[in-house]
């Protein structure tokens, strides 16, 4: 069974708990550097997301040069970025490739709403300079 099926099936939470009981590595990455937590967030399976976090999934796992907050900001997924930020406020201050912040990424993707939210959260707009 592929991870995609596990996280999108109605019985995904039951199957997930079975894998946890077997001791599956919750932070293992695919060849595309996607963790189970990253994928569960992408498909918005929030019961599985909460279970992953409860069992030690790493919110600080990076996908390439981006942390999870950077990734969802760059995908214009403000809803998920807000969720990730609520779980780990330190991610907002991290820098990725070429020293870019979440605000850089939001500005690059022309997302004014996300830029405004990031500034409300305390990101320094002068850091773009």
Short mmCIF file of C-alpha atoms in Angstrom, two decimals:
data_model
loop_
_atom_site.label_atom_id
_atom_site.label_comp_id
_atom_site.label_asym_id
_atom_site.label_seq_id
_atom_site.Cartn_x
_atom_site.Cartn_y
_atom_site.Cartn_z
CA UNK A 1 0.00 0.00 0.00
CA UNK A 2 1.39 3.39 -0.96
CA UNK A 3 1.42 6.26 1.55
CA UNK A 4 -0.96 8.20 -0.66
CA UNK A 5 -3.63 5.56 -0.11
CA UNK A 6 -3.01 5.39 3.62
CA UNK A 7 -3.54 9.10 4.13
CA UNK A 8 -6.51 9.54 1.84
CA UNK A 9 -8.53 6.48 2.81
CA UNK A 10 -11.35 6.82 5.36
CA UNK A 11 -9.70 4.04 7.37
CA UNK A 12 -6.32 5.79 7.23
CA UNK A 13 -6.22 6.52 10.96
CA UNK A 14 -6.79 2.86 11.87
CA UNK A 15 -4.11 1.72 9.45
CA UNK A 16 -1.76 4.44 10.71
CA UNK A 17 -2.15 3.22 14.30
CA UNK A 18 -1.32 -0.30 13.14
CA UNK A 19 1.94 0.93 11.58
CA UNK A 20 2.80 2.90 14.72
CA UNK A 21 2.38 -0.28 16.76
CA UNK A 22 4.84 -1.99 14.40
CA UNK A 23 7.41 0.74 15.07
CA UNK A 24 7.48 2.29 11.59
CA UNK A 25 9.76 5.36 11.34
CA UNK A 26 7.38 8.33 11.31
CA UNK A 27 10.06 10.64 9.93
CA UNK A 28 11.28 8.53 7.02
CA UNK A 29 11.41 10.51 3.79
CA UNK A 30 10.47 9.42 0.31
CA UNK A 31 12.88 9.96 -2.57
CA UNK A 32 11.16 13.36 -2.96
CA UNK A 33 11.97 14.19 0.69
CA UNK A 34 8.33 13.98 1.78
CA UNK A 35 7.69 12.75 5.31
CA UNK A 36 4.42 11.14 6.40
CA UNK A 37 3.60 14.37 8.26
CA UNK A 38 4.26 16.47 5.16
CA UNK A 39 2.00 14.27 3.07
CA UNK A 40 -0.79 14.13 5.66
CA UNK A 41 -0.73 17.94 5.75
CA UNK A 42 -0.82 18.14 1.94
CA UNK A 43 -3.99 16.01 1.79
CA UNK A 44 -5.34 17.70 4.94
CA UNK A 45 -5.95 14.48 6.85
CA UNK A 46 -5.90 16.26 10.19
CA UNK A 47 -6.71 13.22 12.38
CA UNK A 48 -3.61 11.51 10.96
CA UNK A 49 -1.60 14.74 11.34
CA UNK A 50 -2.51 14.92 15.03
CA UNK A 51 -1.64 11.24 15.54
CA UNK A 52 1.70 11.71 13.78
CA UNK A 53 2.54 14.65 16.04
CA UNK A 54 1.39 12.76 19.12
CA UNK A 55 3.75 9.91 18.23
CA UNK A 56 6.80 12.08 17.56
CA UNK A 57 6.66 13.16 13.92
CA UNK A 58 9.20 15.94 13.43
CA UNK A 59 7.74 19.34 12.55
CA UNK A 60 11.30 20.54 11.92
CA UNK A 61 11.89 18.03 9.11
CA UNK A 62 12.97 19.82 5.98
CA UNK A 63 11.85 19.18 2.44
CA UNK A 64 14.91 20.11 0.48
CA UNK A 65 15.94 23.55 1.67
CA UNK A 66 12.54 24.42 3.15
CA UNK A 67 11.01 23.74 6.53
CA UNK A 68 7.31 22.82 6.61
CA UNK A 69 6.22 26.43 7.06
CA UNK A 70 8.34 27.54 4.09
CA UNK A 71 6.97 24.69 1.99
CA UNK A 72 3.31 25.53 2.61
CA UNK A 73 3.89 29.29 2.20
CA UNK A 74 5.54 28.60 -1.17
CA UNK A 75 2.54 26.46 -2.14
CA UNK A 76 0.14 29.31 -1.23
CA UNK A 77 -1.41 27.16 1.52
CA UNK A 78 -1.94 29.76 4.22
CA UNK A 79 -4.38 27.51 6.08
CA UNK A 80 -1.76 24.80 6.53
CA UNK A 81 1.02 27.36 7.18
CA UNK A 82 -1.07 28.75 10.06
CA UNK A 83 -1.55 25.24 11.46
CA UNK A 84 2.18 24.49 11.28
CA UNK A 85 3.01 27.86 12.87
CA UNK A 86 0.59 27.21 15.74
CA UNK A 87 2.40 23.93 16.45
CA UNK A 88 5.96 25.35 16.23
CA UNK A 89 6.42 29.11 16.27
CA UNK A 90 10.21 28.83 15.82
CA UNK A 91 9.86 27.78 12.18
CA UNK A 92 8.79 31.27 11.14
CA UNK A 93 12.23 32.70 11.89
CA UNK A 94 14.23 30.08 10.00
CA UNK A 95 15.90 30.76 6.70
CA UNK A 96 16.11 28.43 3.73
CA UNK A 97 17.94 28.50 0.42
CA UNK A 98 19.87 31.73 -0.20
CA UNK A 99 18.84 32.96 3.26
CA UNK A 100 15.19 33.27 2.28
CA UNK A 101 12.54 33.59 4.98
CA UNK A 102 8.88 32.62 4.79
CA UNK A 103 8.19 36.26 3.90
CA UNK A 104 10.60 36.08 0.95
CA UNK A 105 8.74 33.02 -0.31
CA UNK A 106 5.31 34.62 0.12
CA UNK A 107 6.51 37.72 -1.74
CA UNK A 108 8.03 35.61 -4.53
CA UNK A 109 4.67 33.88 -5.01
CA UNK A 110 2.76 37.20 -5.01
CA UNK A 111 0.65 36.23 -2.03
CA UNK A 112 -0.27 39.48 -0.26
CA UNK A 113 -2.55 37.76 2.25
CA UNK A 114 0.24 35.45 3.41
CA UNK A 115 2.71 38.37 3.50
CA UNK A 116 0.31 40.32 5.74
CA UNK A 117 -0.18 37.33 8.04
CA UNK A 118 3.58 36.75 8.35
CA UNK A 119 4.15 40.42 9.25
CA UNK A 120 1.34 40.16 11.84
CA UNK A 121 3.23 37.20 13.32
CA UNK A 122 6.31 39.37 13.78
CA UNK A 123 8.37 38.64 10.68
CA UNK A 124 10.51 41.68 9.90
CA UNK A 125 9.55 43.05 6.46
CA UNK A 126 12.95 44.75 6.26
CA UNK A 127 14.52 41.29 6.23
CA UNK A 128 13.61 41.23 2.54
CA UNK A 129 16.31 43.80 1.87
#
